[in-house]
Coordinates of C-alpha atoms in Angstrom, one line a residue:
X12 CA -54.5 -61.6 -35.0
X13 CA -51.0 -59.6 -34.4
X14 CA -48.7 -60.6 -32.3
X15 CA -47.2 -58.4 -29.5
X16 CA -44.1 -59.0 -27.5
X17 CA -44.6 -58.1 -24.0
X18 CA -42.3 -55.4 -22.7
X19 CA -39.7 -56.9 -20.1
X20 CA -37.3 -54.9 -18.0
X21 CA -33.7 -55.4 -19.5
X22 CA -32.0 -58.4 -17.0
X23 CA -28.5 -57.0 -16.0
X24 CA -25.5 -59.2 -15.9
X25 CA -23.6 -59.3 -12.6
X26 CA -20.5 -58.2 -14.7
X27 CA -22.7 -55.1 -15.9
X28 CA -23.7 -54.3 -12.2
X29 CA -19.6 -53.8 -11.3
X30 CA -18.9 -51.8 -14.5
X31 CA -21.7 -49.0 -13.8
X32 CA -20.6 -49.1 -9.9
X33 CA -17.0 -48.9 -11.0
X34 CA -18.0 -45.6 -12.9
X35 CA -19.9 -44.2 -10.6
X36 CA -16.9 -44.9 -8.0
X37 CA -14.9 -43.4 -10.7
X38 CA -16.7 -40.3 -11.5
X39 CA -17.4 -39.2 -7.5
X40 CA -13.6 -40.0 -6.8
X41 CA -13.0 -37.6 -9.7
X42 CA -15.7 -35.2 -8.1
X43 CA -13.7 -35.4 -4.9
X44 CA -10.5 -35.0 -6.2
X45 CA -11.6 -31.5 -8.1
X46 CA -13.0 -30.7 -4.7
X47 CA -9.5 -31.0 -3.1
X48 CA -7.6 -29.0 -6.0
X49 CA -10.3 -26.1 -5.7
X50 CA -10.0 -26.4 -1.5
X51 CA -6.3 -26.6 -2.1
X52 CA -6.3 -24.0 -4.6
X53 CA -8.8 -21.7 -1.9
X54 CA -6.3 -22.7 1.1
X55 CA -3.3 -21.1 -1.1
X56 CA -1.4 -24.9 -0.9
X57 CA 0.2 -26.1 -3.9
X58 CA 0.7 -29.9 -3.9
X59 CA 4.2 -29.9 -5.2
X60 CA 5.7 -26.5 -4.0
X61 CA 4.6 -26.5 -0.3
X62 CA 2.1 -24.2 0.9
X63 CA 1.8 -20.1 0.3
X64 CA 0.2 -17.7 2.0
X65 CA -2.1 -14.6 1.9
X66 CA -4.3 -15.4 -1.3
X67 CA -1.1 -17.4 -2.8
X68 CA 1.3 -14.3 -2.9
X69 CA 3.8 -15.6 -0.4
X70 CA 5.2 -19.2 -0.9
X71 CA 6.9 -20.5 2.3
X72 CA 10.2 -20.9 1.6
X73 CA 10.6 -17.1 0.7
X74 CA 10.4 -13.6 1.8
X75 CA 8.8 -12.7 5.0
X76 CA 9.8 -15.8 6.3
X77 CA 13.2 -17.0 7.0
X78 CA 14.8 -20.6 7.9
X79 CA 13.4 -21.8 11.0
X80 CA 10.3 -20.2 11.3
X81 CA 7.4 -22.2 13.1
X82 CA 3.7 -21.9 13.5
X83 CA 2.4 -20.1 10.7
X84 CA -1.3 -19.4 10.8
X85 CA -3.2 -17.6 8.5
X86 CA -6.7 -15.9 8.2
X87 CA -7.3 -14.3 4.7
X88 CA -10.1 -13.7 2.9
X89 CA -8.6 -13.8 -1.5
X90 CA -9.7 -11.6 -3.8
X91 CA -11.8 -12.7 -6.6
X92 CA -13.5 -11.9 -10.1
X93 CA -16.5 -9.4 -8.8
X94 CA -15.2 -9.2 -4.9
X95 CA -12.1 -6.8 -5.3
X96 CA -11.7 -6.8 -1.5
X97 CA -9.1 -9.4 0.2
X98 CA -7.3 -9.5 3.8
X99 CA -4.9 -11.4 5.1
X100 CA -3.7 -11.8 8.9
X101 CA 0.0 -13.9 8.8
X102 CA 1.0 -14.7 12.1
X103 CA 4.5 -16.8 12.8
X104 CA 7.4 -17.7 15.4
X105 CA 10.7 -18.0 14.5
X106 CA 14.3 -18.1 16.4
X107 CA 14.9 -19.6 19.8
X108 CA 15.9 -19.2 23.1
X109 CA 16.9 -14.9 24.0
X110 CA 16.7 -14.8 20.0
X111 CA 13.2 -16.0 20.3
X112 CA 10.3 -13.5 18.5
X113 CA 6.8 -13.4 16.9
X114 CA 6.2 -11.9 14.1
X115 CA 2.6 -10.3 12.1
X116 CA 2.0 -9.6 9.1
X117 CA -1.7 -7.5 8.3
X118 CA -2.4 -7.7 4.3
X119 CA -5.4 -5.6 2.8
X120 CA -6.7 -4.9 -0.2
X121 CA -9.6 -1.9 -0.5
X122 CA -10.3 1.5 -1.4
X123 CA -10.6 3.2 1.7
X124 CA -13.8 5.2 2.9
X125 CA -16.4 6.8 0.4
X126 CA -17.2 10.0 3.3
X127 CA -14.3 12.4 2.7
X128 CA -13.7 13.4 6.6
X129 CA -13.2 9.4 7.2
X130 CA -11.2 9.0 3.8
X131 CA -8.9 12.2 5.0
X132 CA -8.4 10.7 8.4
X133 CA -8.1 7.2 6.3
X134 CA -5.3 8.9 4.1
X135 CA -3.8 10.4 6.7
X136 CA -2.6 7.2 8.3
X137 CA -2.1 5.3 5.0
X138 CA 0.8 8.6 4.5
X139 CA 1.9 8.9 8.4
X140 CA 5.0 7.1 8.6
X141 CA 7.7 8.8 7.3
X142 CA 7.4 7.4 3.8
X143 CA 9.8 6.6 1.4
X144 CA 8.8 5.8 -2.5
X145 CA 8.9 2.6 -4.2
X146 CA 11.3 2.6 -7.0
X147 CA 10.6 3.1 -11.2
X148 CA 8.1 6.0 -10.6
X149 CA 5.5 2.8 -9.1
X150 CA 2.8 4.2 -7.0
X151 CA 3.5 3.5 -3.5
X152 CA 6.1 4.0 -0.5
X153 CA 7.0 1.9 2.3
X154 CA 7.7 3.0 6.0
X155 CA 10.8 2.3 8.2
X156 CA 7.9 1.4 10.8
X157 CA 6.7 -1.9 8.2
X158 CA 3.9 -0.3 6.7
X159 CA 3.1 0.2 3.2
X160 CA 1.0 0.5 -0.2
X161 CA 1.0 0.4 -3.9
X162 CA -1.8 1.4 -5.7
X163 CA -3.5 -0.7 -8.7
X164 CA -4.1 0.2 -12.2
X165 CA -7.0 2.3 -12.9
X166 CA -9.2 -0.4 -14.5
X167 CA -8.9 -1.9 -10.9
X168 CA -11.0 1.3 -9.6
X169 CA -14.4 0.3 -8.0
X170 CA -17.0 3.4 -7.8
X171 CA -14.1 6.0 -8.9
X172 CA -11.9 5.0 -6.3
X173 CA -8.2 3.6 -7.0
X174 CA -7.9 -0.3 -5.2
X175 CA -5.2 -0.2 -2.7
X176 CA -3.1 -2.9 -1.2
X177 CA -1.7 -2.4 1.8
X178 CA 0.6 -4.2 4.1
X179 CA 1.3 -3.3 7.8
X180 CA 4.5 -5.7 9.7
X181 CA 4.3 -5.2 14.0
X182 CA 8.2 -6.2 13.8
X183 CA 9.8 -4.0 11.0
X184 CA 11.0 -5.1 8.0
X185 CA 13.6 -4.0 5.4
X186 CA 12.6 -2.3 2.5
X187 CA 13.3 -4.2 -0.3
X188 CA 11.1 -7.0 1.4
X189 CA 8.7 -4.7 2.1
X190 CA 8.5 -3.8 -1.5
X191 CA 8.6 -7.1 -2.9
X192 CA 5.6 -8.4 -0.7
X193 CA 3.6 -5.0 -1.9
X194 CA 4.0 -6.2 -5.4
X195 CA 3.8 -9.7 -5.3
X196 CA -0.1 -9.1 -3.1
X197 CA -0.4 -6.4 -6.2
X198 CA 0.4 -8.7 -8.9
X199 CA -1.4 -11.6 -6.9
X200 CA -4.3 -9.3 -6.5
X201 CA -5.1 -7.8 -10.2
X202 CA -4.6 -11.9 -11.6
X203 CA -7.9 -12.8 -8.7
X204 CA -9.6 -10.2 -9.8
X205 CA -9.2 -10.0 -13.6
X206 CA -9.6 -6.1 -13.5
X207 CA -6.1 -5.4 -15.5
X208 CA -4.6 -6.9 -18.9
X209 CA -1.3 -4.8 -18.0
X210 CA 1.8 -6.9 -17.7
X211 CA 2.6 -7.9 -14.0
X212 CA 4.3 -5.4 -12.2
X213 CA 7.7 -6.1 -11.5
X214 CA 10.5 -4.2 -9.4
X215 CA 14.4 -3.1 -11.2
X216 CA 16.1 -1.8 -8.4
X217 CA 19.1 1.1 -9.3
X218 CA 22.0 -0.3 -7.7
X219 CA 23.0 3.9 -8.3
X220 CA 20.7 5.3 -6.3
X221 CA 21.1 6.7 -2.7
X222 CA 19.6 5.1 0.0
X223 CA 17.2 7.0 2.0
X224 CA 18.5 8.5 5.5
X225 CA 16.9 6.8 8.2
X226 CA 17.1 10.1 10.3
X227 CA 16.7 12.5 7.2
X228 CA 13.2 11.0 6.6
X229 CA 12.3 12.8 10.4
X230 CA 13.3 15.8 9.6
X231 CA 12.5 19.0 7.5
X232 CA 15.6 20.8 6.6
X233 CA 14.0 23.2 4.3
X234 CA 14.5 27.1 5.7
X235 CA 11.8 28.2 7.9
X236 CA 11.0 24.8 9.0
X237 CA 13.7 23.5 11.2
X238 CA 14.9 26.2 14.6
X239 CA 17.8 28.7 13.9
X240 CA 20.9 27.3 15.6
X241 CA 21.3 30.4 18.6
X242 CA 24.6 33.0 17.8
X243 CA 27.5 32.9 19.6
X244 CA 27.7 35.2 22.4
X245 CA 28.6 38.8 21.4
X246 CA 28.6 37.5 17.4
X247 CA 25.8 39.4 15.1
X248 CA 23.1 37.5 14.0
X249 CA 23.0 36.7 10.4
X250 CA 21.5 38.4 7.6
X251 CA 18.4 37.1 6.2
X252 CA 18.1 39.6 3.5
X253 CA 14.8 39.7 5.2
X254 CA 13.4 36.3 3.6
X255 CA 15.3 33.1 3.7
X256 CA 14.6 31.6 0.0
X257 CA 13.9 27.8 -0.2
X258 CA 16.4 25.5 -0.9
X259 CA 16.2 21.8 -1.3
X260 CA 17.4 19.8 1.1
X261 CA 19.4 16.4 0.7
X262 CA 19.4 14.3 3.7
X263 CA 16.1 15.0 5.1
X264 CA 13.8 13.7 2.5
X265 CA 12.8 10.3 2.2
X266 CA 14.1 9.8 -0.8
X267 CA 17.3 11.2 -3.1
X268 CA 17.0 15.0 -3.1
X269 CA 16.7 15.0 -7.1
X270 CA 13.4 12.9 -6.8
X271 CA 10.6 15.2 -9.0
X272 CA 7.4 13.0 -7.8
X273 CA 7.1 12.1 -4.4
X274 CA 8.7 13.9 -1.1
X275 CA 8.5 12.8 2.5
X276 CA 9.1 14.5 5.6
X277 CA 8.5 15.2 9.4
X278 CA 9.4 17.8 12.1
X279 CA 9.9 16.0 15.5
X280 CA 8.8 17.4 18.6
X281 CA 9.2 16.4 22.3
X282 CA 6.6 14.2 22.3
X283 CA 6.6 12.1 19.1
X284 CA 6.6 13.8 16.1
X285 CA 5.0 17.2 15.6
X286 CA 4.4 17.4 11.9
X287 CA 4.4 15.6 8.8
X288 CA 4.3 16.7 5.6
X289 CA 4.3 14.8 1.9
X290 CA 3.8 15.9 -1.6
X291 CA 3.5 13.1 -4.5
X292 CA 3.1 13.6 -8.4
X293 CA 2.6 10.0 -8.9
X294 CA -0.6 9.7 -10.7
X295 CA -2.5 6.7 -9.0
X296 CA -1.1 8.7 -5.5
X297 CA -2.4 11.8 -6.4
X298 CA -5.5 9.9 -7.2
X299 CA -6.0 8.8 -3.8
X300 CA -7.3 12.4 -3.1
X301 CA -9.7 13.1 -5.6
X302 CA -12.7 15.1 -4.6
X303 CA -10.9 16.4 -1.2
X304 CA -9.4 19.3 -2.1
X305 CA -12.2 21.4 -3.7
X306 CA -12.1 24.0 -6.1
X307 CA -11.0 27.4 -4.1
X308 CA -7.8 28.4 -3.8
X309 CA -6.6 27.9 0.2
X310 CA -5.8 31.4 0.6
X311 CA -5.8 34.5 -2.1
X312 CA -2.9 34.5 -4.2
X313 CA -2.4 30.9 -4.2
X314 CA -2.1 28.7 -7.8
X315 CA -3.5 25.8 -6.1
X316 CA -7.2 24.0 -4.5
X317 CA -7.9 23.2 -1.3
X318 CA -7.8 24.3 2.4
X319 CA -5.3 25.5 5.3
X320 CA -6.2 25.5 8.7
X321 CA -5.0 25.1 11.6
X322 CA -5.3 20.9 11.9
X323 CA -3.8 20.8 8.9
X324 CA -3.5 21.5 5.0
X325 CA -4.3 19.7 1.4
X326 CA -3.9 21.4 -1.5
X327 CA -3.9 20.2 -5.3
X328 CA -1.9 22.2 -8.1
X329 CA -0.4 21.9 -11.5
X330 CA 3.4 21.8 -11.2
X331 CA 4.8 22.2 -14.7
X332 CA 1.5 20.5 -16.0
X333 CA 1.7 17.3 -13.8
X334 CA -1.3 16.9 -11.3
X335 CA 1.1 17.0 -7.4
X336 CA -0.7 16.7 -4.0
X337 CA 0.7 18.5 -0.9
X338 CA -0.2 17.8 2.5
X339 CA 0.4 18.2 6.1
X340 CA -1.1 17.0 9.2
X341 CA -0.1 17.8 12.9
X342 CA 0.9 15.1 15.4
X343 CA 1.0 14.5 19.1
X344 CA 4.4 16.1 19.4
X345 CA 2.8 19.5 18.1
X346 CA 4.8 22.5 19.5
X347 CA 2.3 24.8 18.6
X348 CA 5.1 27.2 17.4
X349 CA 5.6 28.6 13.6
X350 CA 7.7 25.6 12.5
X351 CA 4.1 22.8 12.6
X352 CA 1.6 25.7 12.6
X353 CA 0.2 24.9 9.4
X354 CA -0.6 28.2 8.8
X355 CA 2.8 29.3 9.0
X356 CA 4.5 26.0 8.2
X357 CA 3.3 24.6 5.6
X358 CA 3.8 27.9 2.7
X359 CA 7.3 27.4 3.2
X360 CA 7.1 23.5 3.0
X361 CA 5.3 24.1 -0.4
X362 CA 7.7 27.0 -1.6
X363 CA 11.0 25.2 -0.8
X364 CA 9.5 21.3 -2.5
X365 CA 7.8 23.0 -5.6
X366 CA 11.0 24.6 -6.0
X367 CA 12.6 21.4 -5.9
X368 CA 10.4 19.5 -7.6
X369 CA 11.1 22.4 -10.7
X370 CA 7.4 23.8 -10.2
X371 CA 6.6 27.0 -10.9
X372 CA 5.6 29.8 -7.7
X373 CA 2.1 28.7 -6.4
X374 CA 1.6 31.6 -4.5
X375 CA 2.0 34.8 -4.7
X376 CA 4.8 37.1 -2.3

């Protein structure tokens, strides 16, 4: 008869016992130390650099902060691969005693609203600060009020619609730290997301170039748009030649005079500002506006798409085969004269700014 040996249950040593406990102790303290790195990672902390803010964009030892500041506190949603939305709220103290302040800082990345009389509204206050243009030709502008945007590339567009970040400051800040917080949140963004294998975006600042007039960029100084300084008693009044012809002006853009792509500027009135008006042949700008203006011409004998009432105007035209956007809205300050009338206003805004931006006539007379 065969023999069988009975099964028995493999005895373990004591010394076996503390080798499997030690790996298991081993393996969850690894499993808890990936926790913390991914937590970290979430938080925007960096073990060895100190901590950064709003999805990682903004270490703490650097621009918006400054030495001293106190009481950071952040809430942010980050970005991510299939969730191309982010916020951030950035709230801190810094100084002390009568030099005491607190400061916000609101950071957002979106697209804006899908219905076009929330997206123009949307648009309207994204534009409605008296902006001035980020430099190399990059598409965005800061305000001397702390807002500010720059647009993604277009492989960052969700539904048709360019991806926006956007930054808004309660206490004002200058703008070359307003632009390199827009495109540290951009570059920040478009790594979270994946959606761009462009190069990071960076900023090359020409030490040439004017800077912006802080009271130029409230003003219109184009011909028709600003009030004719009153005669002299007993003096003639001057000739028109019966049409004043535009004429760029210098000082009250928001940007250098020369500038082909992107103009900025505002007619004040006596309470707040009475008009604003902005043209941009940046393309991811101009893209903003897609589907807004139509396909009719705002009045007959116009080279140009969209409307002209009297709220405000939007029109879209070729200017010497580029794609431009003008625009103007009226404010609280309105006058309800010729000069923010967009009826009468904003012809001559678009005659004098195509004519300085080298485009031919787009309308006719």
């Amino acid at each position: 008869m065969p023999y069988k040996t009975p099964f028995r249950t493999p005895h373990t040593t004591g010394d076996q016992a503390d080798r499997r406990a030690r790996a298991l102790t081993g393996a969850l303290a690894i499993a808890a130390l990936v926790a913390a790195l991914v937590a970290l990672w979430q938080t925007q902390s960096t073990p060895l650099g100190g901590r950064s803010y709003c999805w990682g964009a903004w270490p703490e030892d650097e621009a918006p902060f400054r030495r001293g500041d106190h009481d950071r506190t952040a809430e942010e949603s980050a970005p991510a691969p299939g969730r191309p939305t982010g916020h951030c709220s950035l709230r801190w103290r810094g100084g002390r005693g009568l030099g005491a302040y607190e400061q916000q800082v609101d950071l957002r990345l979106g697209t804006g609203p899908r219905q076009e009389g929330e997206r123009r509204s949307w648009l309207g206050e994204l534009f409605g600060d008296g902006d001035t243009p980020l430099p190399d030709g990059l598409p965005g502008f800061t305000a001397a009020s702390g807002a500010g945007a720059l647009v993604l590339p277009e492989s960052c567009d969700v539904d048709g619609r360019p991806s926006v970040v956007t930054l808004k400051s309660i206490t004002a800040l200058s703008s070359a730290t307003m632009e390199e917080l827009l495109v540290r949140a951009a570059n920040k963004a478009t790594r979270a997301t994946s959606c761009t294998t462009l190069p990071p975006i960076r900023l090359h600042h020409d030490p040439s170039a004017p800077t912006p007039s802080d009271t130029g960029r409230h003003r219109c100084g184009f011909p028709g748009l600003v009030p004719s300084p009153a005669p002299a008693p007993g003096s003639p009044a001057p000739a028109t030649g019966g049409k004043a012809s535009p004429a760029p002006a210098g000082g009250p853009t928001t940007g250098p005079a020369t500038s082909s792509d992107f103009h900025s500027c505002a007619i004040a009135g006596a309470q707040g500002w009475a008009a604003r008006f902005l043209t941009t042949g940046r393309p991811r700008l101009v893209a903003l506006f897609d589907g807004l203006t139509g396909d009719r011409p705002p009045a007959p004998g116009w080279r140009a798409r969209g409307s002209i009432d009297a709220a405000g105007a939007l029109v879209r035209a070729d200017c010497d085969g580029r794609p431009t956007v003008f625009t103007m809205r009226s404010g609280p300050g309105r006058t309800r004269t010729r000069l923010d009338d967009p009826r009468e206003a904003f012809p001559r805004y678009v005659d004098a700014v195509a004519a300085q931006m080298g485009c031919a006539p787009l309308r006719a007379g």
